[in-house]
Amino acid sequence: QAEASMLGNQMRLIALQRASHHLTSSVSRTSVQPFLDEVRDGFEVEEIQLVLFGEGGAAPVTYVTTASGTASPSAVPLADLLATRTERPMHIDDHGSGEVAESLRFLGRRRALVAPLRSGSSTVGMLMLFDRLGVDGFASGELAVAGALARELGGFLARVDLVGAIEDERRQLAVVVDHTSDGIFSIDTGGTVLSWNAGMASVTGYSAEEMVGTRHLGLLRPRDAQGNDLYVGEWSEKLTPGLASQMQIVTAAGNTVWLSCTYSFARGAEQGRDVLIAVARNITQDRKSTRLNS
C-alpha cells in the first residue's frame, strides 16, 4: 500500500509538471482547459470544475473537464459556499446534512478535493476535483499538490489579466496617437523609423508604409532657420545633433513646411534599444502670420 501511495504521488507530481507547462507556454485563457485535462488524468478523477468568480457582480466563469464526457450540474453554488469557509485545500464528502454535503449530493458526487485560488486576501476561484476513479477517496498528501496547482493557476490568471490590461492601454494609446492632428514618430539610435502616425503622414505626404522600418528621414531634408541641414536620425540622449525645436522640411509634394518639435527618450524600449519619440506640430501658417505682422 505504501508503494502504491508513493507511485500515486509521483503521478500527481508528473501531472503538476505537465499541467504547469500549459500555463508557462501561454498568456491566454485557452490554456486553462488543457491544464485541467492534465490535472484530471494525473489525479484520476471523474470530473473537475473550476469556478472563477466574476468581479463587480459579473457572472462566474466555469471550466469543466470529465473522464466520461458527461458533466455534473454547475458547481457554482458549492464554490460560493466553500469560498467563505476555507482559505486552503481541503477534503469534503457527502456525509451529514450540512450545506456542503447537500451541494455534493446535488452534483451526484460523493467526495471532492477542493483548493481555493487566492489573490491577496480574497478568494477569486475554486478548483474542485470530484470522485477518484476506482478508489474510494483522496489521500491526504494530495492536498499539497492540489494547493500547488491552485497557486500556479491563480498566478497564471493574474498574468493573463495583466497582459490584457496592458494590451488595452496600448490599443487606447494607439487610437489617441492615430487620431491626433500632431505628427508623432519614433526612431532608434540607428535612425530607423519605428513608428509614424497619421498626423506625420498628413503633414509630410509620406505614409507609414513608406517610412516605418527605413532610414528615410533624409527625404524630408530637415533644416534649421539658417538653412543648415539637420541630421535627426543621428541622435543620442547625451549628444543630440539635429534635434532643433523648430525645423523646416520638404514634403513629398515639394512644399516647404515648418514644424515645432518636442522630444522624449525611452531607454531600452525597442528590444533593448533606446528610442527617440518626436511630436511635431505644423506651424507654417503661424510663421507666415508673424512675418506679415512684423
CSV table of C-alpha atoms in Angstrom, one decimal:
chain,number,residue,atom,x,y,z
A,1,GLN,CA,0.0,0.0,0.0
A,2,ALA,CA,2.9,2.4,0.8
A,3,GLU,CA,4.4,1.6,-2.6
A,4,ALA,CA,1.1,2.3,-4.3
A,5,SER,CA,0.8,5.6,-2.4
A,6,MET,CA,4.3,6.6,-3.4
A,7,LEU,CA,3.6,5.7,-7.1
A,8,GLY,CA,0.4,7.7,-6.9
A,9,ASN,CA,2.2,10.8,-5.5
A,10,GLN,CA,4.7,10.5,-8.3
A,11,MET,CA,1.9,10.5,-10.8
A,12,ARG,CA,0.4,13.6,-9.2
A,13,LEU,CA,3.7,15.4,-9.4
A,14,ILE,CA,4.1,14.5,-13.1
A,15,ALA,CA,0.6,15.8,-13.7
A,16,LEU,CA,1.6,19.0,-11.9
A,17,GLN,CA,4.6,19.4,-14.3
A,18,ARG,CA,2.6,18.7,-17.4
A,19,ALA,CA,-0.3,20.9,-16.4
A,20,SER,CA,2.1,23.7,-15.4
A,21,HIS,CA,3.7,23.5,-18.9
A,22,HIS,CA,0.5,24.7,-20.5
A,23,LEU,CA,0.5,27.8,-18.2
A,24,THR,CA,4.1,28.7,-18.7
A,25,SER,CA,3.9,28.5,-22.5
A,26,SER,CA,1.0,30.8,-23.0
A,27,VAL,CA,-0.7,34.0,-21.7
A,28,SER,CA,-4.2,33.1,-23.0
A,29,ARG,CA,-7.1,31.6,-21.0
A,30,THR,CA,-7.3,29.0,-23.8
A,31,SER,CA,-4.6,27.2,-21.8
A,32,VAL,CA,-6.9,26.6,-18.8
A,33,GLN,CA,-8.8,23.7,-20.4
A,34,PRO,CA,-5.7,21.6,-21.4
A,35,PHE,CA,-4.3,22.4,-17.9
A,36,LEU,CA,-7.4,20.9,-16.3
A,37,ASP,CA,-7.3,17.9,-18.6
A,38,GLU,CA,-3.8,17.1,-17.4
A,39,VAL,CA,-4.8,17.5,-13.8
A,40,ARG,CA,-7.8,15.2,-14.3
A,41,ASP,CA,-5.7,12.5,-15.8
A,42,GLY,CA,-3.0,12.8,-13.2
A,43,PHE,CA,-5.4,12.7,-10.3
A,44,GLU,CA,-7.5,10.0,-12.0
A,45,VAL,CA,-10.8,11.8,-11.1
A,46,GLU,CA,-14.1,11.6,-12.7
A,47,GLU,CA,-14.6,15.3,-13.0
A,48,ILE,CA,-13.0,18.7,-12.4
A,49,GLN,CA,-14.9,22.0,-12.2
A,50,LEU,CA,-13.0,25.3,-12.0
A,51,VAL,CA,-15.2,28.3,-11.0
A,52,LEU,CA,-13.8,31.8,-11.3
A,53,PHE,CA,-15.8,34.4,-9.5
A,54,GLY,CA,-16.8,37.4,-11.5
A,55,GLU,CA,-15.8,40.9,-10.5
A,56,GLY,CA,-18.2,43.7,-9.8
A,57,GLY,CA,-21.3,41.4,-9.9
A,58,ALA,CA,-20.2,39.7,-13.2
A,59,ALA,CA,-21.3,36.1,-13.6
A,60,PRO,CA,-18.8,33.4,-12.6
A,61,VAL,CA,-16.9,31.6,-15.3
A,62,THR,CA,-16.8,27.8,-15.1
A,63,TYR,CA,-14.5,25.3,-16.8
A,64,VAL,CA,-15.4,21.6,-16.7
A,65,THR,CA,-13.5,18.5,-17.7
A,66,THR,CA,-14.8,15.0,-17.2
A,67,ALA,CA,-13.5,11.5,-17.8
A,68,SER,CA,-16.8,10.2,-19.1
A,69,GLY,CA,-17.8,13.2,-21.1
A,70,THR,CA,-20.9,13.7,-19.0
A,71,ALA,CA,-20.7,16.7,-16.7
A,72,SER,CA,-22.5,17.2,-13.3
A,73,PRO,CA,-24.7,20.2,-12.8
A,74,SER,CA,-22.9,23.5,-12.3
A,75,ALA,CA,-20.8,23.6,-9.1
A,76,VAL,CA,-21.1,27.4,-8.7
A,77,PRO,CA,-23.3,27.2,-5.6
A,78,LEU,CA,-20.8,24.8,-4.0
A,79,ALA,CA,-17.9,27.1,-4.9
A,80,ASP,CA,-19.7,30.0,-3.4
A,81,LEU,CA,-20.2,28.1,-0.1
A,82,LEU,CA,-16.6,27.0,0.0
A,83,ALA,CA,-15.2,30.5,-0.8
A,84,THR,CA,-16.5,31.7,2.6
A,85,ARG,CA,-15.4,28.6,4.5
A,86,THR,CA,-11.8,27.8,3.6
A,87,GLU,CA,-8.6,29.6,2.6
A,88,ARG,CA,-6.6,26.4,2.0
A,89,PRO,CA,-7.1,23.0,0.2
A,90,MET,CA,-9.4,20.5,2.0
A,91,HIS,CA,-11.4,17.3,1.5
A,92,ILE,CA,-15.2,17.3,1.6
A,93,ASP,CA,-17.7,14.5,1.3
A,94,ASP,CA,-21.5,13.9,1.1
A,95,HIS,CA,-21.9,12.7,4.7
A,96,GLY,CA,-24.2,14.6,7.0
A,97,SER,CA,-26.8,17.2,6.5
A,98,GLY,CA,-24.8,20.4,6.1
A,99,GLU,CA,-24.9,22.7,3.1
A,100,VAL,CA,-21.6,21.4,1.6
A,101,ALA,CA,-22.8,17.8,1.8
A,102,GLU,CA,-26.1,18.7,0.3
A,103,SER,CA,-24.4,20.5,-2.6
A,104,LEU,CA,-22.2,17.5,-3.2
A,105,ARG,CA,-25.3,15.2,-3.3
A,106,PHE,CA,-27.0,17.6,-5.7
A,107,LEU,CA,-24.0,17.3,-8.0
A,108,GLY,CA,-24.2,13.5,-7.8
A,109,ARG,CA,-20.8,13.3,-6.2
A,110,ARG,CA,-19.5,11.6,-3.1
A,111,ARG,CA,-16.1,13.2,-2.3
A,112,ALA,CA,-14.1,16.1,-3.5
A,113,LEU,CA,-10.7,17.7,-3.1
A,114,VAL,CA,-11.1,21.5,-3.3
A,115,ALA,CA,-8.4,24.2,-3.4
A,116,PRO,CA,-9.2,27.9,-3.4
A,117,LEU,CA,-7.5,30.3,-5.8
A,118,ARG,CA,-6.3,33.3,-3.8
A,119,SER,CA,-5.4,36.8,-4.7
A,120,GLY,CA,-4.2,38.7,-1.7
A,121,SER,CA,-6.8,38.2,1.0
A,122,SER,CA,-9.6,37.3,-1.5
A,123,THR,CA,-10.7,34.0,-3.0
A,124,VAL,CA,-11.1,34.5,-6.7
A,125,GLY,CA,-11.9,31.0,-7.7
A,126,MET,CA,-12.3,27.4,-6.6
A,127,LEU,CA,-10.6,24.3,-8.1
A,128,MET,CA,-12.7,21.2,-7.4
A,129,LEU,CA,-11.7,17.6,-8.1
A,130,PHE,CA,-14.6,15.1,-7.8
A,131,ASP,CA,-14.5,11.3,-7.1
A,132,ARG,CA,-11.4,9.3,-7.8
A,133,LEU,CA,-11.8,6.6,-10.5
A,134,GLY,CA,-11.8,3.1,-8.9
A,135,VAL,CA,-10.7,4.5,-5.5
A,136,ASP,CA,-12.9,5.3,-2.5
A,137,GLY,CA,-11.3,8.6,-1.5
A,138,PHE,CA,-8.4,11.1,-1.7
A,139,ALA,CA,-5.0,10.7,0.0
A,140,SER,CA,-4.0,13.4,2.5
A,141,GLY,CA,-0.8,14.1,0.6
A,142,GLU,CA,-2.7,15.1,-2.4
A,143,LEU,CA,-3.8,18.3,-0.7
A,144,ALA,CA,-0.3,19.8,-1.1
A,145,VAL,CA,-0.3,19.0,-4.8
A,146,ALA,CA,-3.8,20.5,-5.3
A,147,GLY,CA,-2.7,23.6,-3.4
A,148,ALA,CA,0.3,24.0,-5.7
A,149,LEU,CA,-1.8,23.6,-8.8
A,150,ALA,CA,-4.2,26.3,-7.5
A,151,ARG,CA,-1.4,28.7,-6.9
A,152,GLU,CA,0.0,28.0,-10.3
A,153,LEU,CA,-3.4,28.6,-11.9
A,154,GLY,CA,-4.0,31.7,-9.8
A,155,GLY,CA,-0.7,33.2,-10.8
A,156,PHE,CA,-1.3,32.4,-14.5
A,157,LEU,CA,-4.7,34.1,-14.5
A,158,ALA,CA,-3.2,37.1,-12.8
A,159,ARG,CA,-0.6,37.3,-15.6
A,160,VAL,CA,-3.3,36.9,-18.3
A,161,ASP,CA,-5.3,39.8,-16.7
A,162,LEU,CA,-2.2,42.0,-16.5
A,163,VAL,CA,-1.3,41.3,-20.2
A,164,GLY,CA,-4.9,42.0,-21.2
A,165,ALA,CA,-4.8,45.3,-19.3
A,166,ILE,CA,-1.5,46.3,-20.9
A,167,GLU,CA,-2.9,45.5,-24.4
A,168,ASP,CA,-6.0,47.5,-23.7
A,169,GLU,CA,-3.8,50.5,-22.7
A,170,ARG,CA,-1.8,50.1,-25.9
A,171,ARG,CA,-4.9,50.0,-28.1
A,172,GLN,CA,-6.3,53.1,-26.4
A,173,LEU,CA,-2.9,54.9,-26.8
A,174,ALA,CA,-2.8,53.8,-30.5
A,175,VAL,CA,-6.2,55.3,-31.1
A,176,VAL,CA,-5.1,58.6,-29.5
A,177,VAL,CA,-1.9,58.7,-31.4
A,178,ASP,CA,-3.6,57.9,-34.7
A,179,HIS,CA,-6.3,60.5,-34.3
A,180,THR,CA,-4.3,63.4,-33.0
A,181,SER,CA,-3.6,66.2,-35.5
A,182,ASP,CA,0.0,66.4,-34.3
A,183,GLY,CA,2.7,64.3,-36.1
A,184,ILE,CA,4.3,61.7,-33.9
A,185,PHE,CA,7.1,59.4,-34.9
A,186,SER,CA,9.8,57.4,-33.2
A,187,ILE,CA,13.3,56.3,-34.3
A,188,ASP,CA,16.1,54.2,-32.7
A,189,THR,CA,19.7,55.2,-32.3
A,190,GLY,CA,20.5,54.0,-35.8
A,191,GLY,CA,17.9,56.3,-37.3
A,192,THR,CA,15.4,53.6,-38.2
A,193,VAL,CA,11.9,54.8,-38.1
A,194,LEU,CA,9.9,52.7,-35.7
A,195,SER,CA,6.5,54.4,-35.8
A,196,TRP,CA,4.8,57.1,-38.0
A,197,ASN,CA,1.3,58.2,-37.2
A,198,ALA,CA,-1.4,59.6,-39.4
A,199,GLY,CA,-0.5,63.1,-38.4
A,200,MET,CA,3.0,62.7,-39.8
A,201,ALA,CA,1.7,61.1,-43.0
A,202,SER,CA,-0.7,64.1,-43.4
A,203,VAL,CA,1.9,66.8,-42.9
A,204,THR,CA,4.8,65.2,-44.9
A,205,GLY,CA,2.9,63.3,-47.6
A,206,TYR,CA,4.8,60.1,-46.7
A,207,SER,CA,2.8,57.2,-45.4
A,208,ALA,CA,3.7,54.9,-42.5
A,209,GLU,CA,4.2,52.1,-45.1
A,210,GLU,CA,6.9,54.2,-46.8
A,211,MET,CA,8.7,55.2,-43.6
A,212,VAL,CA,8.5,52.6,-40.9
A,213,GLY,CA,11.4,50.2,-41.0
A,214,THR,CA,13.5,52.6,-43.1
A,215,ARG,CA,16.1,55.3,-42.5
A,216,HIS,CA,14.4,57.7,-44.9
A,217,LEU,CA,14.1,60.7,-42.7
A,218,GLY,CA,16.5,62.4,-45.0
A,219,LEU,CA,13.7,62.5,-47.6
A,220,LEU,CA,12.3,65.4,-45.6
A,221,ARG,CA,15.6,67.4,-45.9
A,222,PRO,CA,15.2,68.9,-42.4
A,223,ARG,CA,16.9,72.3,-42.0
A,224,ASP,CA,17.1,75.0,-39.3
A,225,ALA,CA,16.1,78.6,-39.7
A,226,GLN,CA,19.6,79.4,-41.2
A,227,GLY,CA,19.2,76.7,-43.8
A,228,ASN,CA,21.7,74.3,-42.2
A,229,ASP,CA,21.0,70.6,-42.6
A,230,LEU,CA,19.7,68.8,-39.5
A,231,TYR,CA,20.5,65.1,-39.1
A,232,VAL,CA,17.6,64.0,-37.0
A,233,GLY,CA,18.4,60.3,-37.5
A,234,GLU,CA,21.8,60.8,-35.8
A,235,TRP,CA,21.0,61.3,-32.2
A,236,SER,CA,21.7,60.0,-28.7
A,237,GLU,CA,20.3,61.2,-25.4
A,238,LYS,CA,23.6,62.8,-24.5
A,239,LEU,CA,24.6,64.1,-27.9
A,240,THR,CA,21.5,65.3,-29.9
A,241,PRO,CA,22.6,66.8,-33.3
A,242,GLY,CA,19.6,67.9,-35.3
A,243,LEU,CA,17.1,67.9,-32.5
A,244,ALA,CA,16.0,71.5,-33.1
A,245,SER,CA,12.9,72.9,-31.5
A,246,GLN,CA,11.8,74.2,-35.0
A,247,MET,CA,12.8,72.9,-38.4
A,248,GLN,CA,11.7,73.2,-42.0
A,249,ILE,CA,11.1,70.1,-44.1
A,250,VAL,CA,10.2,69.4,-47.7
A,251,THR,CA,7.1,67.3,-48.2
A,252,ALA,CA,6.6,64.6,-50.8
A,253,ALA,CA,4.8,67.2,-52.9
A,254,GLY,CA,7.8,69.5,-52.8
A,255,ASN,CA,6.3,72.1,-50.4
A,256,THR,CA,8.2,73.6,-47.5
A,257,VAL,CA,6.6,73.1,-44.1
A,258,TRP,CA,7.7,74.4,-40.7
A,259,LEU,CA,7.5,72.1,-37.7
A,260,SER,CA,7.7,72.8,-34.0
A,261,CYS,CA,9.1,69.7,-32.3
A,262,THR,CA,9.4,68.3,-28.8
A,263,TYR,CA,11.3,65.2,-27.9
A,264,SER,CA,11.4,62.5,-25.3
A,265,PHE,CA,13.6,59.4,-24.8
A,266,ALA,CA,12.7,55.9,-23.9
A,267,ARG,CA,15.6,53.8,-22.7
A,268,GLY,CA,15.6,50.2,-23.9
A,269,ALA,CA,12.1,50.5,-25.2
A,270,GLU,CA,12.6,48.6,-28.5
A,271,GLN,CA,14.3,45.2,-28.0
A,272,GLY,CA,16.8,46.8,-25.6
A,273,ARG,CA,17.4,49.8,-27.9
A,274,ASP,CA,16.9,53.4,-26.9
A,275,VAL,CA,14.2,55.2,-28.7
A,276,LEU,CA,13.6,58.9,-29.6
A,277,ILE,CA,10.0,60.0,-29.7
A,278,ALA,CA,9.2,63.2,-31.5
A,279,VAL,CA,6.0,65.2,-31.6
A,280,ALA,CA,5.8,67.6,-34.5
A,281,ARG,CA,3.2,70.4,-35.0
A,282,ASN,CA,2.8,72.2,-38.3
A,283,ILE,CA,3.5,75.9,-37.6
A,284,THR,CA,3.9,77.1,-41.2
A,285,GLN,CA,0.8,79.3,-41.0
A,286,ASP,CA,1.9,80.8,-37.7
A,287,ARG,CA,5.3,81.8,-39.1
A,288,LYS,CA,3.7,83.4,-42.1
A,289,SER,CA,1.4,85.4,-39.9
A,290,THR,CA,4.3,86.5,-37.7
A,291,ARG,CA,6.2,87.8,-40.7
A,292,LEU,CA,3.2,89.7,-42.1
A,293,ASN,CA,2.7,91.4,-38.7
A,294,SER,CA,6.3,92.3,-38.1
